[in-house]
Tab-separated table of C-alpha atoms in Angstrom:
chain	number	residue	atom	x	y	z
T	1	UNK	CA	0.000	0.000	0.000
T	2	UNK	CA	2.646	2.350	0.785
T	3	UNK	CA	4.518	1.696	-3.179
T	4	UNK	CA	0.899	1.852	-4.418
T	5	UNK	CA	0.711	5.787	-2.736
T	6	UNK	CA	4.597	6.740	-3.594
T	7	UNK	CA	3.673	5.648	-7.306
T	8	UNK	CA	1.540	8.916	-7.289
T	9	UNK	CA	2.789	12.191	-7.717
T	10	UNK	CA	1.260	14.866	-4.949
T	11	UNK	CA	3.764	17.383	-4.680
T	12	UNK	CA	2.280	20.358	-2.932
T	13	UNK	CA	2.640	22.963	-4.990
T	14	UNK	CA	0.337	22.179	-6.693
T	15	UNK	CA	-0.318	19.424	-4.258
T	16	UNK	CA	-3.098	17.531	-6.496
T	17	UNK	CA	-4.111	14.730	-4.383
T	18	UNK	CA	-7.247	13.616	-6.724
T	19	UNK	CA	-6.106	10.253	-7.655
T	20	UNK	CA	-4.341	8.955	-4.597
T	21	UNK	CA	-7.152	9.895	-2.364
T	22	UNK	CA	-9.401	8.270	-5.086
T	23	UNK	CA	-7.650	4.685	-4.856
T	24	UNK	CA	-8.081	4.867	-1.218
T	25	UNK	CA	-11.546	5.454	-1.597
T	26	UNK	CA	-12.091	2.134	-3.632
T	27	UNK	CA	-9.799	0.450	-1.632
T	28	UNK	CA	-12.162	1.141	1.270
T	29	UNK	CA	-15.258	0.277	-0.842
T	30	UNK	CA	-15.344	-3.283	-0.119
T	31	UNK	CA	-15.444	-2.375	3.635
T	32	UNK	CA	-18.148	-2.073	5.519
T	33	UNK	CA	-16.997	1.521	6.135
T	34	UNK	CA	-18.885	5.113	5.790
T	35	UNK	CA	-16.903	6.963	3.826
T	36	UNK	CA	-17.782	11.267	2.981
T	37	UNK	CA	-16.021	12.848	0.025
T	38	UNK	CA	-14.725	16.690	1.096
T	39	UNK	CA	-13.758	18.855	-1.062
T	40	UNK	CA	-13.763	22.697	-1.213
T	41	UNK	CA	-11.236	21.905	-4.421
T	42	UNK	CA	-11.475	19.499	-7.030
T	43	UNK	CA	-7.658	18.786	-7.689
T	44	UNK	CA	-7.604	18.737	-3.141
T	45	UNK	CA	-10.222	16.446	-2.152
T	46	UNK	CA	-10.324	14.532	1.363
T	47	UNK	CA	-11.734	11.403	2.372
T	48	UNK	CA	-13.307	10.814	5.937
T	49	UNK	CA	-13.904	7.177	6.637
T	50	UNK	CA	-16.138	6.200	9.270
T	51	UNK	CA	-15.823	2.409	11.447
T	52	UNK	CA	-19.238	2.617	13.937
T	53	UNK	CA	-17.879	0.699	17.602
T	54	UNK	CA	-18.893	-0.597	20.642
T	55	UNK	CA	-18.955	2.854	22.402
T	56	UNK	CA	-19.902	6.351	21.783
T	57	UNK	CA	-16.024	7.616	22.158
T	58	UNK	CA	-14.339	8.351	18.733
T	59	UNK	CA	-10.375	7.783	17.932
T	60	UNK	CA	-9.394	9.536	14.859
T	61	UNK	CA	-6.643	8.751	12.653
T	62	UNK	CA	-5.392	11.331	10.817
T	63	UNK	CA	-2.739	11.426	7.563
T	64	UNK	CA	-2.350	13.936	4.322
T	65	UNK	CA	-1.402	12.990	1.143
T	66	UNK	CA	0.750	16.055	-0.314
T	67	UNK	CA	3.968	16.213	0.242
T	68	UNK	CA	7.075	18.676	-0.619
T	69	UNK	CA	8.713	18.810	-4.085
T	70	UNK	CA	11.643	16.804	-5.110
T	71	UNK	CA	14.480	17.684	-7.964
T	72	UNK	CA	14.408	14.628	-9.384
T	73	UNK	CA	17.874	14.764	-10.732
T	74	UNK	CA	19.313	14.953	-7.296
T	75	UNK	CA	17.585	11.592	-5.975
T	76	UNK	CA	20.026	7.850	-6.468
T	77	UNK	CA	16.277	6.071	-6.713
T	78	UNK	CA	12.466	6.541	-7.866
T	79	UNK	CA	11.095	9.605	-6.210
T	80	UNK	CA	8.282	8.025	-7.028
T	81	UNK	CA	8.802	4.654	-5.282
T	82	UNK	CA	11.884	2.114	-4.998
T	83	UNK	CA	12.020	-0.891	-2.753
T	84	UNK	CA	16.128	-1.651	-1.463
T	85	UNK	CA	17.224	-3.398	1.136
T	86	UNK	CA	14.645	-3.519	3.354
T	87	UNK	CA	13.773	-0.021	2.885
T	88	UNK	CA	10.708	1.979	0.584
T	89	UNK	CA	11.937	4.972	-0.756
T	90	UNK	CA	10.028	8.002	-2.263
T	91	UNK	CA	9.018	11.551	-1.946
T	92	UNK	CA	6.837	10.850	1.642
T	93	UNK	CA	7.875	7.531	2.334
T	94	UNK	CA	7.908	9.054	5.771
T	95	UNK	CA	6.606	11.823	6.027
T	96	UNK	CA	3.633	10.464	5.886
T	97	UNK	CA	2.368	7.809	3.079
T	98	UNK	CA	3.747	5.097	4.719
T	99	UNK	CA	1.695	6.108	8.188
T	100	UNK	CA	-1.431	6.368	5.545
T	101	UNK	CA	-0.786	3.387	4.514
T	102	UNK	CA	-0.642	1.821	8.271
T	103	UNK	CA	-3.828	3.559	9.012
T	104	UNK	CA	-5.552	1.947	5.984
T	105	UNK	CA	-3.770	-1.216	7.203
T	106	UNK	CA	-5.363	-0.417	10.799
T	107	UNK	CA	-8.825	0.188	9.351
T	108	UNK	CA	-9.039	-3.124	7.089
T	109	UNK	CA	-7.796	-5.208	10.038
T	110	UNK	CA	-10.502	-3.933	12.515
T	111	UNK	CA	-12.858	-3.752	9.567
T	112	UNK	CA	-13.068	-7.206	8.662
T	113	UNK	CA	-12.502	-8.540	12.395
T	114	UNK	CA	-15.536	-10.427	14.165
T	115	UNK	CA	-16.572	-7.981	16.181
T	116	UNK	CA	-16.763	-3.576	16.170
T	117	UNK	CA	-13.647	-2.173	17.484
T	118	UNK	CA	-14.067	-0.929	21.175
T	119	UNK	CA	-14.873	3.028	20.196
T	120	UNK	CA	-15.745	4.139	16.881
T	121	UNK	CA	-12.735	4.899	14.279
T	122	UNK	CA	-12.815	7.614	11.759
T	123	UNK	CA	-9.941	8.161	9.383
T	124	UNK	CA	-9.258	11.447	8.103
T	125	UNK	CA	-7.124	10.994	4.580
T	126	UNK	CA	-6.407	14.757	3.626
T	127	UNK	CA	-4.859	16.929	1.196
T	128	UNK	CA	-2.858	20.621	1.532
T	129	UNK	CA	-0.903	20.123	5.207
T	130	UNK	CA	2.567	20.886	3.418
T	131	UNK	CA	1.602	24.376	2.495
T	132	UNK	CA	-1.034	24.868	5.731
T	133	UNK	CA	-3.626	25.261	3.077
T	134	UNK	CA	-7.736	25.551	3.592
T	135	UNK	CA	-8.482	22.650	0.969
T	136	UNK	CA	-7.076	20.043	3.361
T	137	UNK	CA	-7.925	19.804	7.207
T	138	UNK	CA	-9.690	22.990	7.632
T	139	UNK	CA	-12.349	21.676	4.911
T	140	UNK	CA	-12.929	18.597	6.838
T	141	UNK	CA	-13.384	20.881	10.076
T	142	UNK	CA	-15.803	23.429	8.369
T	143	UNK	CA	-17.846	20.822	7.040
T	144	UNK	CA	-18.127	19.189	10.740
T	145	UNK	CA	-16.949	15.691	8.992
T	146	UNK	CA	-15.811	14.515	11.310
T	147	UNK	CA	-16.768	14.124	15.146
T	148	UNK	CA	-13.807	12.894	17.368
T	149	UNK	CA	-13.272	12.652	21.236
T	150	UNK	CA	-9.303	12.373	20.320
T	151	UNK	CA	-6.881	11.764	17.222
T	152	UNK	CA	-3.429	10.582	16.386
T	153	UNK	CA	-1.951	11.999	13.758
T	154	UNK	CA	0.797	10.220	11.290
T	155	UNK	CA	3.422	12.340	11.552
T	156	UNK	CA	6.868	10.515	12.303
T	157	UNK	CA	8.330	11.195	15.703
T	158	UNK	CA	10.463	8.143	16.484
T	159	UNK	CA	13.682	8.255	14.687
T	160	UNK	CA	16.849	5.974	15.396
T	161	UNK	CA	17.066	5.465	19.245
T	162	UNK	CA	15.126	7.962	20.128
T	163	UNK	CA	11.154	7.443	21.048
T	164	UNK	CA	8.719	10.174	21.260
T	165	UNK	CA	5.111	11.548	21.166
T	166	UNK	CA	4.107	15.016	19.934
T	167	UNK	CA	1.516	16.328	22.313
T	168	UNK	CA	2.015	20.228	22.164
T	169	UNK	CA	3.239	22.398	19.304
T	170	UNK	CA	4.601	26.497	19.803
T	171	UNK	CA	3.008	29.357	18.950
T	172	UNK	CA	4.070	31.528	16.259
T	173	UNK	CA	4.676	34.910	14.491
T	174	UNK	CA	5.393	36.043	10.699
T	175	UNK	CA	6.062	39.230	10.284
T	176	UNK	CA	6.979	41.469	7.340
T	177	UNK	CA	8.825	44.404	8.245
T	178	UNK	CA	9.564	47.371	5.827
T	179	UNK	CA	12.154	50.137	5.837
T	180	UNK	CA	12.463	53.600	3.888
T	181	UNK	CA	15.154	55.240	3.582
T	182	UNK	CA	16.595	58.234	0.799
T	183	UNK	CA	18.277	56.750	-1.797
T	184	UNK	CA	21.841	58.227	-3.446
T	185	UNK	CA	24.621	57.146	-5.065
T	186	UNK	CA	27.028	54.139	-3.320
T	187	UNK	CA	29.713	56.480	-3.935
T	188	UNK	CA	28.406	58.885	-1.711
T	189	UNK	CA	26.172	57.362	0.731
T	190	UNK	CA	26.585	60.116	3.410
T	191	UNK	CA	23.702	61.734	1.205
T	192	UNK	CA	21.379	59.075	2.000
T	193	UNK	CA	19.497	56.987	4.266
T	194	UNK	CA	20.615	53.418	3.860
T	195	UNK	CA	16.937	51.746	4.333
T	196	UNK	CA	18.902	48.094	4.953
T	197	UNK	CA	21.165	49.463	7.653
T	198	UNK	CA	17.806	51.459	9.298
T	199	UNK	CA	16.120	47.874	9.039
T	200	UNK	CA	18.661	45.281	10.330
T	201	UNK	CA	19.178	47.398	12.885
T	202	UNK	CA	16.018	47.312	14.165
T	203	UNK	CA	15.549	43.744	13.449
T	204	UNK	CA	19.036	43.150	15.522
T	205	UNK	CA	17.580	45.151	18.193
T	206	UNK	CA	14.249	43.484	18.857
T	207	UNK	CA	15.632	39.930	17.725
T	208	UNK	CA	17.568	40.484	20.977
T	209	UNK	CA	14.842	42.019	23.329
T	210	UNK	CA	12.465	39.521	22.533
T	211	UNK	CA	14.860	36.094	23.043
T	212	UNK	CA	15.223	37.637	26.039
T	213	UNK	CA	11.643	37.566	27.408
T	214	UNK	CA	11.075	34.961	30.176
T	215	UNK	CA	8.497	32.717	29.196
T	216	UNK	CA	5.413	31.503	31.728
T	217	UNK	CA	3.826	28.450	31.575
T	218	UNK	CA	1.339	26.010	33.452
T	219	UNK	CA	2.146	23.003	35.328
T	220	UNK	CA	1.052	20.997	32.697
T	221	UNK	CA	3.177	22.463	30.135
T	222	UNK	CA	6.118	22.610	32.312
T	223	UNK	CA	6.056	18.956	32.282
T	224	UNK	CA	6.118	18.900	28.343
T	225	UNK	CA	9.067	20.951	28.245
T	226	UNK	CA	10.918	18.721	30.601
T	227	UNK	CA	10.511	16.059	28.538
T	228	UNK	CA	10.906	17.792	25.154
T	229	UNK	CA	14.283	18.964	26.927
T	230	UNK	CA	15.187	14.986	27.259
T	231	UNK	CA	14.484	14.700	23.807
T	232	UNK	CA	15.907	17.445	21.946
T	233	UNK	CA	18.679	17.557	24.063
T	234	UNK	CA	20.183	13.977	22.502
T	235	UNK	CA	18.195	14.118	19.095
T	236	UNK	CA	20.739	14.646	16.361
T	237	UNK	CA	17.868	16.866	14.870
T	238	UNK	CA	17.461	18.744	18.396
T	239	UNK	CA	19.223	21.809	19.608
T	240	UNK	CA	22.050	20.428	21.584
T	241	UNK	CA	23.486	22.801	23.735
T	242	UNK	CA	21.103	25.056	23.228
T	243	UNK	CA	17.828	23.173	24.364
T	244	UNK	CA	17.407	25.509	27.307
T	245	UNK	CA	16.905	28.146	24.759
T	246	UNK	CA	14.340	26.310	22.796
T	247	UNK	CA	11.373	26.697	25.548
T	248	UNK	CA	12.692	29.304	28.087
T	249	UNK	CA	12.237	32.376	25.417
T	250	UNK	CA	10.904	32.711	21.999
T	251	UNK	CA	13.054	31.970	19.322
T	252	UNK	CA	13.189	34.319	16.938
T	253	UNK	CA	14.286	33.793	13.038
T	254	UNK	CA	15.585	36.463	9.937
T	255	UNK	CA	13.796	34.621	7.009
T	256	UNK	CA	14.463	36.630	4.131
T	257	UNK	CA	15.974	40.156	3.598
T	258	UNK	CA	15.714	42.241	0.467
T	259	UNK	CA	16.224	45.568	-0.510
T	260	UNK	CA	18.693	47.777	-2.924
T	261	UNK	CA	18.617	47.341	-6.657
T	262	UNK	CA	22.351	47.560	-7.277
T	263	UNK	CA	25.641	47.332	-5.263
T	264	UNK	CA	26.335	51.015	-6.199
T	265	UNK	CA	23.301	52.421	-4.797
T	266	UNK	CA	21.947	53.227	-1.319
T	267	UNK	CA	19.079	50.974	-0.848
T	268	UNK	CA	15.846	53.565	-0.910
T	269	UNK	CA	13.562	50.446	0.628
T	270	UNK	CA	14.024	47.063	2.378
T	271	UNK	CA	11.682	44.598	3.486
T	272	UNK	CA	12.435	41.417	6.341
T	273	UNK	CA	10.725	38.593	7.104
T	274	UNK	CA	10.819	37.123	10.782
T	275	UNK	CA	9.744	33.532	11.967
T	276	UNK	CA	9.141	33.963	16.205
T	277	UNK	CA	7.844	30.756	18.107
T	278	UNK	CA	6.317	30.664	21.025
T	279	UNK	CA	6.265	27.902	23.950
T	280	UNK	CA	2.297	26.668	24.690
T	281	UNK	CA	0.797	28.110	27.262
T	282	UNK	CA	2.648	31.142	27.146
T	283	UNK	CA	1.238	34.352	25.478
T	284	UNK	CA	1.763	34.789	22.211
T	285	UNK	CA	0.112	37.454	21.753
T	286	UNK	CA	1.801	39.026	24.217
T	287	UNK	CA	4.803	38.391	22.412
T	288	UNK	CA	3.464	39.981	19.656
T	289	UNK	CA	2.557	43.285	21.661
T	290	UNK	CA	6.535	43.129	23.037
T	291	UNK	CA	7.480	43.061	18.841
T	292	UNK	CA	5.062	45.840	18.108
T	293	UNK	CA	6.527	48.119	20.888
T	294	UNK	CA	10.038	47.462	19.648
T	295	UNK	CA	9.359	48.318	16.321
T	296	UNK	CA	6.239	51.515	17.356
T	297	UNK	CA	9.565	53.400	19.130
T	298	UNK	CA	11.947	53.458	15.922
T	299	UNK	CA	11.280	55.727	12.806
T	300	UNK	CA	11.246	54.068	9.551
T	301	UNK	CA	10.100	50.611	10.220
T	302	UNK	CA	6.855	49.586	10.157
T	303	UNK	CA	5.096	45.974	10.261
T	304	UNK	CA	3.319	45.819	6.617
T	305	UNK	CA	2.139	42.420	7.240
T	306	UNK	CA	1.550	39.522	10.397
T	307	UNK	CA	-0.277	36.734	11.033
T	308	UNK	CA	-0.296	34.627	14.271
T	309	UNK	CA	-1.819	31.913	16.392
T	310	UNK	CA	-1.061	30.559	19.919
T	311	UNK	CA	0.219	27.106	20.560
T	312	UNK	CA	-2.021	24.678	21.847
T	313	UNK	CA	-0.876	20.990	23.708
T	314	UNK	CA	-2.528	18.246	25.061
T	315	UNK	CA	-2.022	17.251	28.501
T	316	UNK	CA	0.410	14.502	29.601
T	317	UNK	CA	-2.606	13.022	31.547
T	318	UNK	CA	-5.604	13.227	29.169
T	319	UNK	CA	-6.591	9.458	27.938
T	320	UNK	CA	-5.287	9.582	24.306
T	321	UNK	CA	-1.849	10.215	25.588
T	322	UNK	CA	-1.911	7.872	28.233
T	323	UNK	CA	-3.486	5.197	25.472
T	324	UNK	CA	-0.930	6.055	22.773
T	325	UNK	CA	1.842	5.985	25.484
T	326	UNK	CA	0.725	2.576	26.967
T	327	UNK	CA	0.337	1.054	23.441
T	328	UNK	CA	4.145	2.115	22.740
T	329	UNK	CA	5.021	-0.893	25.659
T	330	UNK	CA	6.529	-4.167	23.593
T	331	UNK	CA	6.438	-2.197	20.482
T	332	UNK	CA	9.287	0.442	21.075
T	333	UNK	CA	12.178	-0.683	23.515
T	334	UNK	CA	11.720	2.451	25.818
T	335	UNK	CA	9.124	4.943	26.526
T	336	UNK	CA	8.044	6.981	24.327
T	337	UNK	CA	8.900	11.057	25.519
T	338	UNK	CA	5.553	13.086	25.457
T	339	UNK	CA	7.335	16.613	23.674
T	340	UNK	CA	6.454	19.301	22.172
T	341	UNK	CA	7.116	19.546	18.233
T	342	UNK	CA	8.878	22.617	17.297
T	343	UNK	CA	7.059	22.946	13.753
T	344	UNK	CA	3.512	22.250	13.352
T	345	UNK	CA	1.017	20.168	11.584
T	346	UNK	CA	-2.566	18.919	11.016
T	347	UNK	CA	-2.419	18.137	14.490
T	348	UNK	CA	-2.506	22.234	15.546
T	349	UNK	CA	-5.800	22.701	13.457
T	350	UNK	CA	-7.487	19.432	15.351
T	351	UNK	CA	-6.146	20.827	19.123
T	352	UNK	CA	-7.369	24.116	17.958
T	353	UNK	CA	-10.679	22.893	16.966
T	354	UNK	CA	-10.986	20.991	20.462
T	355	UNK	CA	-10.017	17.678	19.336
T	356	UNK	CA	-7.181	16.435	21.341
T	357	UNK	CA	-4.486	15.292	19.416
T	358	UNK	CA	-1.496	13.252	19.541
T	359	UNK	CA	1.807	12.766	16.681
T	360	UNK	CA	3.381	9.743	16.785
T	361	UNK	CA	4.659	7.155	13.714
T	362	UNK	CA	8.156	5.265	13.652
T	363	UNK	CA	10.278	6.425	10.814
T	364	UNK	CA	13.348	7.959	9.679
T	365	UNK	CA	15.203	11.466	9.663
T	366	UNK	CA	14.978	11.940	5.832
T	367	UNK	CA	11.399	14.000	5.656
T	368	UNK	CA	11.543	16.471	3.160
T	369	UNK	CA	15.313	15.404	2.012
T	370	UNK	CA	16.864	13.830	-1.124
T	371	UNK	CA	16.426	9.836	-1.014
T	372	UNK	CA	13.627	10.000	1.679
T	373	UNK	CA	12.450	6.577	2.596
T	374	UNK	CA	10.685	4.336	5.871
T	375	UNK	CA	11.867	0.797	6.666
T	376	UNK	CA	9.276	-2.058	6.200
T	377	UNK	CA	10.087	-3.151	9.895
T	378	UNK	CA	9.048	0.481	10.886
T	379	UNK	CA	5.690	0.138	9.041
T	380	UNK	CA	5.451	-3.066	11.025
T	381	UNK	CA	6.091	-1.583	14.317
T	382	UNK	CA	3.980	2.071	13.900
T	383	UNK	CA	1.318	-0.661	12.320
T	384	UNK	CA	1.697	-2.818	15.987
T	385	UNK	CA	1.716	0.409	17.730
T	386	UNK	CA	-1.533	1.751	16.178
T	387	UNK	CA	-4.276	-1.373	16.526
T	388	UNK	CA	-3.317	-1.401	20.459
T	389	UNK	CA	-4.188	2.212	21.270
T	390	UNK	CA	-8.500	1.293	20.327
T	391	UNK	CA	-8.662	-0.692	23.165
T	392	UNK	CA	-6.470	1.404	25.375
T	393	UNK	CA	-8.464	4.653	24.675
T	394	UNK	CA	-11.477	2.908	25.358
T	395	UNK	CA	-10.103	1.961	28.981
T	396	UNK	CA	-8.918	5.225	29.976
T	397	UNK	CA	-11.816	6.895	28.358
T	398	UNK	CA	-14.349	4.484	30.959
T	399	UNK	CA	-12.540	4.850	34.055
């Protein structure tokens, strides 16, 4: 199942997901499944897929089909799908058609067992997460398709040796800054106003006063960071040294910076673009307010454009964490850390929308890189991992 998805071609942009999502939905024909078709765009479509159970608690599954582009000339194999050594490779091989895959695998085995599962599954199969479109999970959410007490999303978060959960994600800020200055000749740049000096300036400035703002969190929060510490702090993808920084303050990131036309000439205008994030729990918005201040007191800067949301977690006690953690035991060799992902996916939107959700697959460290690719005995394990957390929910959703 997971060749059968590579073999289709859902780079996002344009991210048309049409026939992959269509070959799921006649895979799942033969099931005795309800299945709901949503689309707010044609070439975006979604598929929710509905398994009635024993109880009135629903367990979502959650996957998207799109993924990032891929230069083709710069990949050894098939972007498109290659099976070596033990390994499937292709643009999302883990990030996250092999997980889709698993969740169809999950669905057909507690479809065609002998009796309902022990809460009702629905499986969410969705398009546009890559570029945070509307045509993907926010259509499924408008159109109130689906109707879940909790979810677990596919994204990979167990990568080598070391075993985690996503349960929170940060908050963040994009901002567009914009300078003017006077422009002149480079020759003679005492007769203008160098709009790219006026701008990093300001940006070096406020990058500075706002890494330095003490962040304040809950108890329950607290308790993710110590644990996303653990984590990050021996991931080869984490931040080292620096994992202190990574939840303490905001971290703030210079995106992009443009201005001048020519190397001779003193840049008239200059634009920035900044990437803040936020721990959960912690005021983002009042983050925001600190930016605006910094940037209100100094003359010719102004914010042309932000946008913004608050992070949002799940906490460490609340049954689908406890279930997904629990169903981890004799699958992965420790633990799994409950941490809080640093990006942010589909899973944001469902938390956001009051549906508690939970990140967890087994996979590798290649998403979104050249040769990407999952290891059949990782589909086997996140496939193991998935058809015990039913029965867990449904335990600590009773007691």
């Amino acid at each position: 199942m997971t060749a059968a998805l590579l073999s289709f071609d859902t780079q996002n942009p344009p991210g048309e997901t049409q026939a992959a999502i269509e070959w799921l939905r006649e895979r799942v024909a033969r099931l005795n499944v309800e299945t709901e078709w949503v689309a707010s765009d044609p070439e975006k479509p979604n598929l929710v897929v509905t398994l009635p159970g024993q109880s009135d608690r629903t367990l979502l599954y959650a996957g998207h089909l799109d993924t990032v582009p891929f230069d083709r000339e710069a990949w050894s194999v098939d972007p498109l799908g290659e099976v070596r050594d033990g390994r499937l490779y292709g643009r999302g091989a883990t990030d996250m058609k092999g997980t889709v895959a698993v969740m169809l695998e999950t669905l057909e085995t507690f479809a065609t067992a002998a009796e309902p599962p022990p809460v009702t599954l629905q499986f969410a199969f969705v398009s546009d997460e890559e570029t945070g479109g509307e045509a993907g999970i926010d259509t499924v959410l408008e159109a109130e398709a689906i109707d879940a007490d909790a979810a677990v999303v596919g994204e990979t978060t167990c990568v080598g040796d070391n075993y985690s959960i996503a349960v929170a994600d940060k908050g963040w800020i994009w901002l567009t800054l914009e300078a003017s200055g006077r422009a002149a000749h480079g020759s003679r740049p005492m007769n203008g106003e160098n709009a790219i000096d006026y701008l990093y300036s300001v940006v070096d400035s406020c990058r500075e006063s706002v890494s330095s703002l003490e962040l304040e969190y809950g108890e329950a929060v607290e308790r993710i960071v110590a644990e996303s510490r653990k984590y990050y702090g021996s991931c080869p993808c984490g931040a080292g040294t620096h994992v202190e920084e990574l939840f303490a303050h905001p971290t703030v990131n210079l995106g992009q910076l443009d201005g001048g036309n020519t190397v001779n000439s003193v840049p008239q205008t200059a634009t920035a673009e900044l990437d803040v994030r936020v721990t959960p729990d912690a005021s983002t918005e009042g983050v925001l307010d600190h930016i605006r201040s910094c940037i209100d007191a100094r003359e010719h800067v102004s914010i042309r454009e932000v946008s913004w949301t608050e992070g949002t977690y799940v906490d460490p006690s609340a049954p689908v964490v406890e279930a997904v953690t629990d169903a981890a035991e004799g699958v992965l060799p420790e633990r799994p850390l409950g941490r809080c992902a640093t990006g942010g996916s589909d899973a944001k939107k469902l938390r956001a929308a009051g549906v508690p959700a939970v990140e967890c697959a087994v996979g590798s460290d290649t998403a979104h890189g050249v040769d990407e690719y999952v290891t059949i005995a990782d589909l086997e394990r996140t496939a193991t991992w998935y058809d015990q957390i039913p029965s867990l929910f449904a335990g600590r959703t009773s007691e």
